[in-house]
Structure formats: C-alpha cells, structure tokens
Short mmCIF file of C-alpha atoms in Angstrom, two decimals:
data_model
loop_
_atom_site.label_atom_id
_atom_site.label_comp_id
_atom_site.label_asym_id
_atom_site.label_seq_id
_atom_site.Cartn_x
_atom_site.Cartn_y
_atom_site.Cartn_z
CA MET A 1 -145.58 171.72 54.08
CA LEU A 2 -145.80 172.24 57.82
CA ARG A 3 -148.62 170.79 59.84
CA SER A 4 -150.40 172.89 62.43
CA SER A 5 -149.43 172.37 66.05
CA SER A 6 -152.95 173.24 67.19
CA PRO A 7 -154.34 170.46 69.43
CA ILE A 8 -157.64 170.43 67.49
CA VAL A 9 -155.82 169.83 64.20
CA ARG A 10 -153.73 167.05 65.72
CA ASN A 11 -156.69 165.45 67.52
CA PRO A 12 -160.04 166.12 65.78
CA VAL A 13 -161.93 164.50 68.69
CA LEU A 14 -161.18 167.64 70.71
CA ALA A 15 -163.36 169.68 68.33
CA LEU A 16 -166.47 167.65 69.15
CA PRO A 17 -168.93 169.34 71.52
CA ALA A 18 -169.22 166.23 73.69
CA ALA A 19 -165.44 166.02 74.09
CA HIS A 20 -165.57 168.79 76.69
CA ALA A 21 -167.90 166.65 78.80
CA LEU A 22 -165.13 164.06 79.11
CA GLY A 23 -163.23 166.44 81.37
CA ALA A 24 -166.18 166.53 83.76
CA LEU A 25 -166.05 162.78 84.40
CA PRO A 26 -164.61 161.56 87.70
CA PRO A 27 -160.88 160.74 87.44
CA GLU A 28 -161.51 157.02 88.09
CA SER A 29 -163.98 156.83 85.20
CA ARG A 30 -161.66 158.71 82.84
CA GLU A 31 -158.76 156.41 83.72
CA ALA A 32 -160.85 153.25 83.23
CA MET A 33 -162.07 154.50 79.85
CA ARG A 34 -158.52 155.47 78.87
CA ALA A 35 -157.26 151.98 79.69
CA VAL A 36 -159.96 150.34 77.55
CA LEU A 37 -159.33 152.71 74.65
CA GLN A 38 -155.57 152.19 74.83
CA ASP A 39 -156.09 148.41 74.74
CA LEU A 40 -158.46 148.82 71.80
CA ALA A 41 -155.94 150.99 69.96
CA ARG A 42 -153.15 148.44 70.44
CA ASP A 43 -155.35 145.50 69.45
CA ALA A 44 -156.68 147.30 66.37
CA ALA A 45 -153.13 148.24 65.29
CA VAL A 46 -152.10 144.57 65.47
CA ARG A 47 -155.19 143.53 63.51
CA ALA A 48 -154.43 146.21 60.90
CA GLU A 49 -150.89 144.92 60.45
CA THR A 50 -152.11 141.32 60.21
CA SER A 51 -154.74 142.25 57.64
CA TRP A 52 -152.17 144.20 55.62
CA ARG A 53 -149.78 141.22 55.56
CA GLN A 54 -152.68 139.01 54.40
CA ARG A 55 -153.31 141.45 51.52
CA LYS A 56 -156.69 142.47 52.95
CA GLY A 57 -156.42 146.20 52.31
CA PRO A 58 -159.98 147.26 53.22
CA MET A 59 -159.83 145.43 56.55
CA ALA A 60 -156.36 146.83 57.25
CA MET A 61 -157.69 150.33 56.64
CA TYR A 62 -160.71 149.71 58.88
CA TRP A 63 -158.59 148.46 61.78
CA ARG A 64 -156.07 151.28 61.32
CA LEU A 65 -158.88 153.82 61.57
CA VAL A 66 -160.23 152.11 64.70
CA SER A 67 -156.74 152.30 66.20
CA VAL A 68 -156.27 155.98 65.39
CA TYR A 69 -159.64 157.08 66.72
CA ALA A 70 -159.32 154.97 69.87
CA ARG A 71 -155.98 156.66 70.50
CA HIS A 72 -157.45 160.11 69.85
CA LEU A 73 -160.23 159.39 72.33
CA SER A 74 -157.82 158.08 74.96
CA LEU A 75 -155.70 161.21 74.62
CA ALA A 76 -158.79 163.41 74.92
CA LEU A 77 -159.43 161.81 78.31
CA ARG A 78 -156.10 163.03 79.71
#
C-alpha cells in the first residue's frame, strides 16, 4: 500500500489551525523554537530506546511519541 505524499498526511501538525500562525513568527523566534524542539526530539528518541532496552514498553512508547511530535513541530517551523 502506498502512503500519500501530501504534506498534511506526512505531518499532521500542519493540519492544525494554529500551525499557520507559526509562519507569522519572526525568523529568530522560529529558529530558536526549532532548535529546542530538535533537541527535545533527539533526547526523547534516546530515552525511548533506553526504556525499550529496559523492557519498559509504555515509557518507550511515550518517549517515542514525544520524539515524533517534537520533530513534526520543528519541521512545521521551517
């Protein structure tokens, strides 16, 4: 089965009404927020992997979701 190449399907954050307001932020603010969200995504991915290795499935899932949504948000700020 093929997955849609539509940006909204690939990044559900783009479908949120407030996501359009992100584009109106000053470039410095967007870049600072992107940096924080990228750090959060990386940190959460590491925590997810650590939790998975420790057999803590629910925590691994939580951190993986945090990582994915932080990445989606950072990409929406581009």
